[in-house]
Coordinates of C-alpha atoms in Angstrom, one line a residue:
X11 CA 9.0 -26.0 -3.4
X12 CA 7.2 -29.1 -5.1
X13 CA 4.8 -29.5 -7.8
X14 CA 1.9 -31.4 -7.0
X15 CA -0.8 -33.2 -8.9
X16 CA -3.7 -34.7 -7.0
X17 CA -6.2 -37.0 -8.7
X18 CA -9.5 -37.8 -6.6
X19 CA -13.1 -38.9 -7.4
X20 CA -15.0 -36.0 -8.5
X21 CA -17.4 -36.7 -5.3
X22 CA -14.5 -36.3 -3.0
X23 CA -13.8 -32.6 -4.4
X24 CA -15.4 -31.2 -1.4
X25 CA -13.5 -33.1 1.1
X26 CA -10.5 -32.6 -0.6
X27 CA -10.7 -28.8 -0.7
X28 CA -11.3 -28.7 3.1
X29 CA -8.2 -30.7 3.7
X30 CA -6.2 -28.4 1.5
X31 CA -7.5 -25.7 3.2
X32 CA -6.9 -26.9 6.6
X33 CA -3.1 -27.8 5.9
X34 CA -2.6 -24.1 4.3
X35 CA 0.0 -25.2 2.2
X36 CA -1.4 -25.8 -1.4
X37 CA -1.1 -22.8 -3.8
X38 CA -3.3 -23.7 -6.8
X39 CA -1.7 -24.3 -10.4
X40 CA -4.4 -22.6 -12.7
X41 CA -2.5 -24.3 -15.9
X42 CA -4.8 -26.9 -17.8
X43 CA -3.5 -30.7 -17.4
X44 CA -1.6 -32.1 -20.3
X45 CA -4.0 -35.0 -20.7
X46 CA -6.9 -33.7 -23.5
X47 CA -9.1 -36.2 -21.5
X48 CA -9.6 -34.1 -18.4
X49 CA -11.2 -31.3 -20.4
X50 CA -14.3 -31.1 -17.9
X51 CA -15.0 -28.1 -15.4
X52 CA -16.5 -29.3 -12.4
X53 CA -18.4 -27.3 -9.8
X54 CA -19.3 -24.1 -11.8
X55 CA -22.8 -24.4 -11.1
X56 CA -21.6 -24.8 -7.1
X57 CA -19.8 -21.5 -7.8
X58 CA -22.5 -19.6 -9.0
X59 CA -24.9 -20.4 -6.2
X60 CA -22.0 -19.7 -3.7
X61 CA -21.5 -16.2 -5.6
X62 CA -25.2 -15.4 -5.1
X63 CA -25.4 -16.5 -1.6
X64 CA -22.4 -14.6 -0.3
X65 CA -23.5 -11.5 -2.2
X66 CA -26.9 -11.7 -0.4
X67 CA -25.1 -12.4 3.1
X68 CA -22.7 -9.6 2.2
X69 CA -25.9 -7.1 1.8
X70 CA -27.5 -8.4 4.9
X71 CA -24.7 -8.2 7.3
X72 CA -24.2 -4.6 6.5
X73 CA -27.4 -4.0 8.2
X74 CA -27.3 -6.9 10.8
X75 CA -23.6 -6.8 12.1
X76 CA -22.2 -10.1 13.3
X77 CA -19.6 -10.8 15.8
X78 CA -16.1 -11.7 14.1
X79 CA -15.3 -15.3 13.5
X80 CA -13.9 -16.9 16.6
X81 CA -13.4 -20.7 15.4
X82 CA -14.1 -22.5 12.1
X83 CA -15.1 -25.7 13.7
X84 CA -16.8 -27.9 13.2
X85 CA -15.2 -28.7 9.7
X86 CA -17.8 -30.6 7.5
X87 CA -18.5 -31.0 3.6
X88 CA -20.9 -28.5 2.2
X89 CA -22.7 -30.1 -0.6
X90 CA -24.6 -28.3 -3.4
X91 CA -28.1 -29.1 -2.2
X92 CA -27.3 -27.6 1.3
X93 CA -26.0 -24.5 -0.5
X94 CA -28.8 -24.1 -2.8
X95 CA -31.1 -24.2 0.2
X96 CA -29.2 -21.6 2.3
X97 CA -29.2 -19.4 -1.1
X98 CA -33.1 -20.1 -1.2
X99 CA -33.5 -18.9 2.5
X100 CA -31.2 -15.8 2.2
X101 CA -33.3 -14.5 -1.0
X102 CA -36.5 -13.4 1.0
X103 CA -34.3 -11.9 3.9
X104 CA -32.3 -10.2 1.1
X105 CA -35.3 -8.9 -0.5
X106 CA -36.5 -7.3 3.1
X107 CA -33.2 -6.1 3.9
X108 CA -33.1 -4.5 0.5
X109 CA -36.6 -2.8 1.5
X110 CA -35.1 -1.3 4.6
X111 CA -31.9 -0.2 2.5
X112 CA -34.2 1.5 0.3
X113 CA -36.0 3.5 3.2
X114 CA -32.6 4.6 4.6
X115 CA -31.9 5.8 1.0
X116 CA -34.8 7.8 0.7
X117 CA -34.3 9.4 4.3
X118 CA -30.5 10.2 3.2
X119 CA -31.7 11.9 -0.2
X120 CA -34.3 13.8 1.7
X121 CA -32.1 15.0 4.4
X122 CA -29.4 15.7 1.6
X123 CA -32.0 17.9 -0.2
X124 CA -32.9 19.4 2.9
X125 CA -29.4 20.6 3.8
X126 CA -28.9 21.7 0.2
X127 CA -32.0 24.1 0.5
X128 CA -30.4 25.4 3.9
X129 CA -27.1 26.2 2.3
X130 CA -28.7 27.8 -0.7
X131 CA -30.8 30.0 2.0
X132 CA -27.8 31.0 3.8
X133 CA -26.5 32.7 0.5
X134 CA -29.8 34.9 0.8
X135 CA -30.4 35.3 4.5
X136 CA -29.1 39.0 4.6
X137 CA -30.8 39.9 1.4
X138 CA -33.6 42.3 2.6
X139 CA -35.9 42.1 -0.3
X140 CA -38.8 40.2 -1.7
X141 CA -37.0 37.2 -3.1
X142 CA -40.0 35.4 -4.6
X143 CA -40.1 38.2 -7.3
X144 CA -36.2 36.6 -8.1
X145 CA -37.6 33.4 -9.5
X146 CA -40.0 34.8 -12.1
X147 CA -38.9 36.6 -15.3
X148 CA -39.5 40.6 -15.6
X149 CA -40.0 42.2 -18.7
X150 CA -37.9 45.3 -17.9
X151 CA -35.1 44.4 -15.4
X152 CA -32.2 42.0 -15.9
X153 CA -31.1 40.5 -12.3
X154 CA -28.0 38.5 -11.7
X155 CA -27.4 37.1 -8.1
X156 CA -24.1 35.4 -7.2
X157 CA -20.6 35.4 -5.6
X158 CA -17.7 37.3 -7.0
X159 CA -14.1 37.2 -5.5
X160 CA -13.4 40.3 -3.6
X161 CA -10.2 41.1 -5.2
X162 CA -12.2 41.6 -8.6
X163 CA -15.2 43.7 -7.0
X164 CA -13.8 47.2 -7.7
X165 CA -13.2 46.2 -11.5
X166 CA -16.9 44.7 -11.7
X167 CA -18.6 47.6 -10.1
X168 CA -17.1 50.1 -12.8
X169 CA -17.6 47.7 -15.8
X170 CA -21.4 47.1 -14.5
X171 CA -21.7 50.8 -14.3
X172 CA -20.8 51.1 -18.0
X173 CA -23.5 48.7 -18.8
X174 CA -25.8 51.1 -16.9
X175 CA -26.4 48.3 -14.3
X176 CA -26.3 48.5 -10.3
X177 CA -24.1 46.7 -8.1
X178 CA -25.1 45.8 -4.5
X179 CA -23.0 44.1 -2.1
X180 CA -25.4 42.6 0.6
X181 CA -23.0 39.9 2.4
X182 CA -19.1 39.1 2.2
X183 CA -17.6 35.8 3.4
X184 CA -13.9 34.7 3.0
X185 CA -12.8 35.8 0.0
X186 CA -15.9 36.3 -2.1
X187 CA -18.6 38.7 -2.1
X188 CA -22.4 38.1 -2.6
X189 CA -23.7 40.6 -4.8
X190 CA -27.1 41.7 -6.5
X191 CA -26.7 43.3 -10.1
X192 CA -29.7 45.1 -11.4
X193 CA -30.3 46.7 -14.5
X194 CA -32.5 47.3 -17.7
X195 CA -32.9 44.7 -20.3
X196 CA -31.6 45.7 -23.7
X197 CA -28.5 45.3 -26.0
X198 CA -26.0 45.3 -23.4
X199 CA -27.1 42.2 -21.7
X200 CA -24.5 40.0 -23.7
X201 CA -21.7 42.4 -23.2
X202 CA -22.3 42.2 -19.4
X203 CA -22.3 38.6 -19.6
X204 CA -18.8 38.7 -21.1
X205 CA -17.9 41.0 -18.2
X206 CA -19.4 38.6 -15.3
X207 CA -17.1 35.8 -16.7
X208 CA -14.1 37.6 -16.9
X209 CA -14.6 38.6 -13.3
X210 CA -15.0 35.1 -12.0
X211 CA -18.8 35.8 -11.4
X212 CA -20.7 32.6 -10.0
X213 CA -24.5 32.6 -10.3
X214 CA -26.3 31.3 -7.1
X215 CA -29.4 28.9 -7.7
X216 CA -32.6 30.2 -6.1
X217 CA -33.9 27.6 -4.1
X218 CA -37.9 27.1 -4.0
X219 CA -40.2 28.6 -1.6
X220 CA -38.5 32.0 -0.9
X221 CA -41.5 33.8 -0.6
X222 CA -41.4 33.8 3.1
X223 CA -38.9 35.5 5.5
X224 CA -35.6 33.5 5.5
X225 CA -35.6 33.1 9.4
X226 CA -39.0 31.4 8.9
X227 CA -37.7 29.1 6.3
X228 CA -34.7 27.9 8.4
X229 CA -36.9 27.1 11.1
X230 CA -39.1 24.8 9.1
X231 CA -35.9 23.3 7.4
X232 CA -34.3 22.5 10.9
X233 CA -37.8 20.8 12.1
X234 CA -37.8 18.8 8.9
X235 CA -34.3 17.7 9.6
X236 CA -35.2 16.6 13.2
X237 CA -38.2 14.8 11.9
X238 CA -35.9 13.1 9.4
X239 CA -33.5 12.0 12.4
X240 CA -36.2 10.6 14.2
X241 CA -37.6 8.4 11.3
X242 CA -34.1 7.3 11.0
X243 CA -34.1 6.3 14.7
X244 CA -37.1 4.4 14.3
X245 CA -36.3 2.8 11.5
X246 CA -33.2 1.5 13.0
X247 CA -34.8 0.3 16.1
X248 CA -37.2 -1.5 14.0
X249 CA -34.4 -3.0 11.9
X250 CA -32.8 -4.0 15.2
X251 CA -36.0 -6.0 16.4
X252 CA -36.2 -7.6 12.9
X253 CA -32.8 -8.6 12.7
X254 CA -32.3 -10.2 16.4
X255 CA -33.8 -13.5 15.8
X256 CA -32.3 -13.9 12.5
X257 CA -28.7 -13.3 13.8
X258 CA -28.1 -17.0 15.0
X259 CA -29.2 -18.4 11.7
X260 CA -26.7 -15.6 9.8
X261 CA -24.0 -16.8 11.8
X262 CA -24.4 -20.3 10.7
X263 CA -25.2 -19.2 7.1
X264 CA -21.6 -17.4 7.3
X265 CA -20.0 -20.8 8.8
X266 CA -21.6 -22.6 5.9
X267 CA -20.1 -20.3 3.2
X268 CA -16.7 -20.3 4.8
X269 CA -16.5 -24.2 4.5
X270 CA -17.9 -24.1 1.0
X271 CA -15.3 -21.1 -0.3
X272 CA -12.4 -23.5 -0.5
X273 CA -14.0 -25.3 -3.2
X274 CA -14.9 -22.4 -4.9
X275 CA -11.6 -20.9 -5.0
X276 CA -10.2 -23.9 -6.6
X277 CA -12.8 -23.8 -9.5
X278 CA -10.2 -22.3 -11.8
X279 CA -7.5 -25.2 -11.2
X280 CA -10.3 -28.0 -11.3
X281 CA -10.7 -30.3 -14.4
X282 CA -12.5 -33.5 -14.6
X283 CA -13.1 -36.6 -16.9
X284 CA -16.2 -38.3 -15.9
X285 CA -15.8 -39.5 -12.0
X286 CA -12.0 -38.6 -12.1
X287 CA -11.1 -34.8 -11.1
X288 CA -7.5 -33.3 -11.1
X289 CA -6.0 -30.3 -9.4
X290 CA -2.5 -29.2 -9.4
X291 CA -0.6 -26.7 -7.3
X292 CA 2.5 -25.8 -5.4
X293 CA 3.7 -27.0 -2.1
X294 CA 6.5 -26.3 0.1
X295 CA 8.8 -29.4 0.1
X296 CA 8.4 -29.7 3.9
X297 CA 4.7 -29.5 3.9
X298 CA 4.2 -32.4 1.2
X299 CA 4.1 -35.2 3.8
X300 CA 1.5 -33.6 6.3
X301 CA -0.5 -32.5 3.5
X302 CA -0.5 -36.4 2.3
X303 CA -1.4 -37.5 5.9
X304 CA -4.4 -35.2 5.8
X305 CA -5.6 -36.3 2.7
X306 CA -5.5 -40.0 3.6
X307 CA -7.4 -39.1 6.9
X308 CA -10.2 -37.1 5.2
X309 CA -10.9 -38.8 2.2
X310 CA -12.8 -42.0 2.3
X311 CA -12.0 -43.0 -1.3
X312 CA -8.6 -43.7 -2.8
X313 CA -6.7 -40.9 -4.6
X314 CA -3.3 -40.3 -6.3
X315 CA -0.8 -37.7 -5.0
X316 CA 2.4 -37.3 -7.1
X317 CA 5.3 -34.6 -6.4
X318 CA 8.1 -33.3 -8.6
X319 CA 10.6 -30.7 -8.5
X320 CA 9.8 -27.3 -10.6
X321 CA 11.0 -27.6 -14.1
X322 CA 13.5 -24.7 -15.5
X323 CA 10.8 -23.1 -17.7
X324 CA 8.2 -23.2 -14.6
X325 CA 10.3 -20.9 -12.5
X326 CA 8.5 -17.7 -13.1
X327 CA 5.3 -19.6 -12.4
X328 CA 6.6 -20.8 -8.9
X329 CA 5.6 -18.8 -6.0
X330 CA 7.8 -17.5 -3.3
X331 CA 7.0 -18.3 0.5
X332 CA 7.3 -15.2 2.6
X333 CA 9.8 -15.1 5.5
X334 CA 7.5 -16.2 8.8
X335 CA 10.4 -15.0 11.3
X336 CA 8.4 -12.6 13.5
X337 CA 11.4 -10.1 13.6
X338 CA 11.8 -10.3 9.8
X339 CA 8.1 -9.6 8.9
X340 CA 8.2 -5.8 9.1
X341 CA 11.4 -5.8 6.9
X342 CA 9.7 -8.3 4.4
X343 CA 7.0 -5.6 4.0
X344 CA 9.6 -3.0 2.9
X345 CA 11.2 -5.4 0.7
X346 CA 7.7 -6.2 -0.9
X347 CA 7.4 -2.6 -1.5
X348 CA 10.4 -3.1 -4.4
X349 CA 9.0 -6.5 -5.4
X350 CA 8.7 -10.3 -4.7
X351 CA 11.8 -12.5 -4.7
X352 CA 11.6 -14.8 -7.8
X353 CA 11.7 -18.6 -7.1
X354 CA 15.1 -19.6 -6.2
X355 CA 16.3 -15.9 -5.9
X356 CA 18.1 -15.1 -2.6
X357 CA 15.3 -13.5 -0.1
X358 CA 17.0 -10.0 0.6
X359 CA 15.0 -9.7 3.8
X360 CA 17.7 -11.0 6.3
X361 CA 20.4 -9.0 4.8
X362 CA 18.1 -6.1 4.3
X363 CA 17.1 -6.0 8.0
X364 CA 20.8 -6.2 9.2
X365 CA 22.5 -3.8 7.0
X366 CA 19.3 -1.4 7.4
X367 CA 19.8 -1.5 11.2
X368 CA 23.6 -1.0 11.0
X369 CA 23.1 2.0 8.7
X370 CA 20.5 3.8 10.7
X371 CA 21.9 3.3 13.9
X372 CA 25.3 4.6 12.7
X373 CA 23.7 7.6 11.1
X374 CA 21.3 8.3 14.0
X375 CA 23.2 7.1 17.2
X376 CA 21.9 8.5 20.1
X377 CA 20.7 6.4 23.6
X378 CA 18.3 8.8 24.7
X379 CA 16.6 9.6 21.2
X380 CA 16.7 5.8 20.3
X381 CA 14.9 5.0 23.4
X382 CA 12.3 7.3 22.5
X383 CA 11.9 5.9 19.1
X384 CA 11.6 2.3 20.5
X385 CA 9.3 3.4 23.3
X386 CA 6.8 5.2 21.0
X387 CA 7.1 2.0 18.5
X388 CA 5.9 0.0 21.5
X389 CA 3.2 2.2 22.9
X390 CA 1.5 2.6 19.4
X391 CA 2.0 -1.2 18.8
X392 CA -1.6 -1.7 18.3
X393 CA -1.9 1.1 15.7
X394 CA 1.2 0.1 13.8
X395 CA 0.5 -3.8 13.7
X396 CA 3.1 -5.9 12.7
X397 CA 5.3 -2.9 11.6
X398 CA 5.9 -1.8 15.5
X399 CA 8.8 -4.3 15.7
X400 CA 10.5 -2.3 12.9
X401 CA 10.5 0.9 15.1
X402 CA 11.5 -1.1 18.1
X403 CA 14.5 -2.6 16.1
X404 CA 15.4 0.7 14.7
X405 CA 15.4 2.5 18.2
X406 CA 17.4 -0.2 19.4
X407 CA 20.0 0.0 16.7
X408 CA 20.2 4.0 17.6
X409 CA 20.7 3.1 21.3
X410 CA 23.4 0.7 20.5
X411 CA 25.6 3.0 18.5
X412 CA 24.5 5.8 21.0
X413 CA 26.6 3.7 23.6
X414 CA 29.5 3.6 21.2
X415 CA 29.5 7.3 20.6
X416 CA 28.5 8.2 24.1
X417 CA 25.6 10.4 23.1
X418 CA 22.5 10.8 25.2
X419 CA 19.9 13.1 23.9
X420 CA 22.7 15.3 22.3
X421 CA 24.7 15.4 25.4
X422 CA 28.2 13.9 24.5
X423 CA 29.9 13.9 28.2
X424 CA 27.1 12.4 30.2
X425 CA 28.1 9.0 29.4
X426 CA 31.5 7.7 28.4
X427 CA 31.7 6.5 24.9
X428 CA 32.7 2.9 24.5
X429 CA 34.5 4.0 21.1
X430 CA 34.4 7.5 20.2
X431 CA 32.5 10.5 19.2
X432 CA 31.8 10.8 15.3
X433 CA 33.1 14.3 15.4
X434 CA 36.5 13.3 17.2
X435 CA 37.8 11.8 14.1
X436 CA 35.9 12.7 10.8
X437 CA 38.4 11.3 8.5
X438 CA 38.1 7.8 10.3
X439 CA 34.3 7.9 9.8
X440 CA 34.4 8.7 6.3
X441 CA 37.0 5.9 5.7
X442 CA 34.7 3.4 7.6
X443 CA 31.7 4.6 5.4
X444 CA 34.1 3.9 2.3
X445 CA 34.9 0.4 3.7
X446 CA 31.4 -0.3 4.4
X447 CA 30.1 0.8 1.0
X448 CA 32.8 -1.7 -0.7
X449 CA 31.6 -4.5 1.4
X450 CA 28.2 -3.8 0.4
X451 CA 28.5 -3.7 -3.1
X452 CA 30.5 -6.4 -3.3
X453 CA 28.0 -8.8 -1.3
X454 CA 25.4 -7.3 -3.8
X455 CA 27.4 -8.4 -6.8
X456 CA 28.2 -11.8 -5.4
X457 CA 24.2 -12.1 -4.7
X458 CA 23.7 -11.2 -8.1
X459 CA 26.1 -13.7 -9.6
X460 CA 24.4 -16.5 -7.3
X461 CA 21.1 -15.6 -8.5
X462 CA 22.2 -16.1 -12.1
X463 CA 23.9 -19.5 -11.6
X464 CA 20.9 -20.7 -10.0
X465 CA 18.8 -20.2 -13.2
X466 CA 21.9 -21.2 -15.3
X467 CA 22.3 -17.8 -17.0
X468 CA 26.0 -18.3 -17.4
X469 CA 26.6 -15.5 -19.7
X470 CA 24.9 -13.0 -17.4
X471 CA 26.7 -14.2 -14.4
X472 CA 30.0 -13.8 -16.2
X473 CA 29.4 -10.6 -18.4
X474 CA 26.0 -9.2 -17.0
X475 CA 25.7 -6.0 -14.8
X476 CA 27.4 -6.8 -11.7
X477 CA 28.4 -10.2 -12.8
X478 CA 31.9 -11.7 -12.6
X479 CA 33.8 -9.5 -14.7
X480 CA 32.3 -6.5 -13.2
X481 CA 33.3 -7.6 -9.8
X482 CA 36.8 -8.2 -10.8
X483 CA 37.1 -4.6 -12.4
X484 CA 35.4 -3.4 -9.1
X485 CA 37.8 -4.7 -6.8
X486 CA 40.9 -4.1 -8.8
X487 CA 39.6 -0.6 -8.8
X488 CA 39.4 -0.6 -5.2
X489 CA 42.8 -2.2 -4.8
X490 CA 44.5 0.7 -7.1
X491 CA 42.6 3.4 -5.0
X492 CA 44.0 1.8 -1.8
X493 CA 47.6 1.7 -3.4
X494 CA 47.2 5.6 -4.3
X495 CA 46.0 6.5 -0.9
X496 CA 49.1 4.9 0.8
X497 CA 51.2 7.0 -1.3
X498 CA 52.5 4.4 -3.8
X499 CA 51.6 4.0 -7.5
X500 CA 49.2 1.6 -9.1
X501 CA 50.5 -1.6 -9.4
X502 CA 51.0 -3.4 -12.9
X503 CA 48.7 -6.1 -11.6
X504 CA 46.1 -3.8 -10.9
X505 CA 46.1 -2.0 -14.2
X506 CA 46.2 -5.3 -16.1
X507 CA 43.1 -6.3 -14.2
X508 CA 40.9 -3.1 -14.8
X509 CA 41.9 -2.6 -18.3
X510 CA 41.4 -6.6 -19.0
X511 CA 38.0 -6.5 -17.3
X512 CA 36.9 -3.2 -19.2
X513 CA 38.1 -4.7 -22.2
X514 CA 36.1 -8.1 -21.8
X515 CA 33.0 -6.0 -21.1
X516 CA 33.5 -4.0 -24.1
X517 CA 34.0 -7.2 -26.3
X518 CA 30.8 -8.3 -24.9
X519 CA 28.8 -5.3 -25.5
X520 CA 30.3 -5.2 -29.1
X521 CA 29.0 -8.7 -30.0
X522 CA 25.4 -7.9 -29.0
X523 CA 25.2 -4.4 -30.8
X524 CA 23.4 -4.0 -33.9
X525 CA 23.8 -1.0 -36.4
X526 CA 26.8 0.9 -38.1
X527 CA 30.3 0.8 -37.1
X528 CA 30.2 4.3 -35.7
X529 CA 26.9 3.8 -33.7
X530 CA 28.6 0.5 -32.0
X531 CA 31.7 2.3 -31.0
X532 CA 29.6 5.3 -29.5
X533 CA 27.3 2.6 -27.5
X534 CA 30.2 0.4 -26.4
X535 CA 32.1 3.7 -25.2
X536 CA 29.3 5.0 -23.3
X537 CA 28.4 1.6 -21.4
X538 CA 32.2 1.3 -20.6
X539 CA 32.3 5.0 -19.3
X540 CA 28.9 4.3 -17.4
X541 CA 30.5 1.2 -15.7
X542 CA 33.5 3.1 -14.6
X543 CA 31.5 6.4 -13.2
X544 CA 29.0 4.2 -12.0
X545 CA 30.9 2.1 -9.7
X546 CA 32.9 5.2 -8.4
X547 CA 30.0 7.2 -7.6
X548 CA 28.1 4.4 -6.1
X549 CA 30.9 3.5 -3.7
X550 CA 31.1 7.3 -2.8
X551 CA 27.2 7.3 -2.1
X552 CA 28.2 5.4 1.1
X553 CA 29.7 8.7 2.3
X554 CA 26.5 9.9 3.5
X555 CA 26.6 7.2 6.2
X556 CA 29.5 9.3 7.7
X557 CA 27.8 12.5 6.9
X558 CA 24.7 11.9 8.8
X559 CA 26.7 10.6 11.8
X560 CA 28.5 13.7 12.0
X561 CA 25.4 15.8 11.0
X562 CA 23.7 14.4 14.1
X563 CA 26.4 15.5 16.4
X564 CA 26.6 19.0 14.7
X565 CA 22.7 19.5 14.8
X566 CA 23.2 18.6 18.7
X567 CA 25.7 21.0 19.2
X568 CA 23.6 23.9 17.6
X569 CA 20.7 22.9 19.7
X570 CA 23.1 23.4 22.7
X571 CA 24.6 26.7 21.6
X572 CA 21.1 28.0 21.3
X573 CA 20.2 26.6 24.9
X574 CA 23.2 28.1 26.5
X575 CA 21.9 31.5 25.5
X576 CA 18.7 30.9 27.7
X577 CA 18.0 31.1 31.4
X578 CA 17.5 27.8 33.1
X579 CA 14.1 27.3 32.0
X580 CA 14.6 28.4 28.3
X581 CA 17.6 25.9 28.6
X582 CA 15.4 23.0 29.3
X583 CA 12.9 24.0 26.7
X584 CA 15.2 24.4 24.1
X585 CA 16.9 21.1 24.6
X586 CA 13.5 19.2 24.5
X587 CA 12.1 21.1 21.5
X588 CA 15.6 20.5 19.6
X589 CA 15.6 17.0 20.6
X590 CA 12.1 16.7 19.0
X591 CA 13.3 18.4 15.8
X592 CA 16.2 16.3 15.4
X593 CA 13.8 13.1 16.0
X594 CA 11.3 14.0 13.3
X595 CA 13.3 15.9 10.7
X596 CA 16.6 14.2 10.6
X597 CA 15.2 10.7 11.8
X598 CA 13.0 10.8 8.9
X599 CA 15.8 12.1 6.3
X600 CA 17.9 9.2 7.7
X601 CA 15.3 6.7 7.1
X602 CA 15.0 7.8 3.6
X603 CA 18.7 8.0 2.8
X604 CA 18.9 4.4 4.1
X605 CA 16.0 3.2 2.1
X606 CA 17.7 4.6 -1.1
X607 CA 21.0 3.0 -0.4
X608 CA 19.1 -0.3 0.2
X609 CA 17.0 0.0 -3.0
X610 CA 19.3 1.6 -5.4
X611 CA 22.5 0.6 -4.3
X612 CA 21.3 -3.2 -3.2
X613 CA 18.3 -4.4 -4.6
X614 CA 19.0 -2.8 -8.3
X615 CA 22.1 -5.1 -8.4
X616 CA 20.7 -8.4 -7.2
X617 CA 17.1 -8.5 -6.7
X618 CA 14.7 -8.8 -9.7
X619 CA 11.5 -8.5 -7.5
X620 CA 9.5 -10.1 -10.2
X621 CA 8.1 -13.0 -8.4
X622 CA 4.7 -13.7 -7.0
X623 CA 3.7 -14.4 -3.0
X624 CA 2.7 -17.9 -1.9
X625 CA -1.1 -17.8 -1.4
X626 CA -2.1 -21.0 -0.2
X627 CA -5.5 -22.2 -0.1
X628 CA -7.0 -21.5 3.6
X629 CA -10.1 -20.8 5.5
X630 CA -10.6 -16.8 5.5
X631 CA -11.3 -15.9 9.4
X632 CA -12.0 -12.1 8.0
X633 CA -14.7 -13.7 6.1
X634 CA -17.6 -11.0 6.1

């Protein structure tokens, strides 16, 4: 990545912004220049007019939809005067659109009110009394209408009776009962209010106009809804007729704003002094020459383009270019869920893709089930977007290991295994999983060391978590474990390396501790113990790779054991449902376990994830 500084005449800024957007290689740097003379802020009025015009167009196209952008050509400079004229033309159109929007809003409000009245009326449809009297206060009667949970109905009826009131259930729906409570007014009203609250009583609002039969009111409300729908259709037809002649002009207006947007996007990084304008940004090294050629072809006045490498203190500001390899894009999306690689940091996407597929395939190896996963991803590629390749590759990995295991939809004897079935030698599978874990953790530590060396963090590379000393300790610990597994004792060299590495880590931790003597001893002891336990437990975590490969076969055996108890048709149904169960349940669990190993055992060691993505200036094809 190169830091680019561009000096152009202020009048050439629109042409320069179009050239930068065309190349799609310029990530703006918003820091102000070091020269104090370049303190001007050009283009602020241009930006304000653009924002107002775009806001107006946004509102208009909500009611007059436009076809998607097919092409951006012709590319031309949009000067301030043209933008002002466009904004002035959009103003009256925006006012008319606002009138239509207000008419639609009034219809929506009226429709909502009618539906609320219908819902309220439904609560009283089976109450066969004069409802009009319920809306007026009476001198002698205390009346309550509402809902109460059916489970509280019996207790409420008894409590209401003690207050000399009558409870009448006139309708029951789901878990609630619709009740009317009537009694004399008097001193016990406050007591009744407390009882109703304790029973979960919810008062029902009484809608206006209930002095007529509910059926008649329902017919009237339904007629009002039909009338509202007719008004809406008529308004939509009027809007279509009004908008049809405006559509070509609106498409042209959208094109104008698309061409004006790059200059607006540069606003925060632009500075000027008189007729000279300055902007800076980050450009991939391979794209600098192409950018310079494009500027030379586009600008009609001289310009100055200077490039340099990022300074060490600028590393946190340098954006990271995402992988553009089509096969790696879905894996990059999963990496981004953890974080963006910092500039200079190893991009974990290729390693993530390879190790993910190897672990998923080995844990879920079946030719038939893998084919289902791959086929489902291919058929759903439009819905999945770029992520469909992830499902396809995962299915192919499962198919590959299915060939090695000789497994097809759980059948172990239909296809000869190119290697062996996992259950034929579980100890070998567990040993391979441990070796895989050692290789994975060692690779992660090496990447962590490299990433720290790149930023010249010598101390971190040597003594930091998963640094050189940690790696020496881990490899010596693994060597000692192998010596013991072979029946021999731990060699003196191994003991020296393990104890020496732990002593070096303890010494480094001691130097960086504050506090009293006892506190420092306790912290150093805990950190040293954590290092030992951490590496051991992290390595053992990879046993799940073998465990799930064995579990996959065991589940298939369980399915076929049940199927063998059935007849021919039952056998077929059981095998199909069993495979679906394995695909959905175990497939999901395996996916989670692989992600856990990648994020926790891998990324947590060597991947900071605190970078930011490369977002170059470009024309937005999804504009409006």
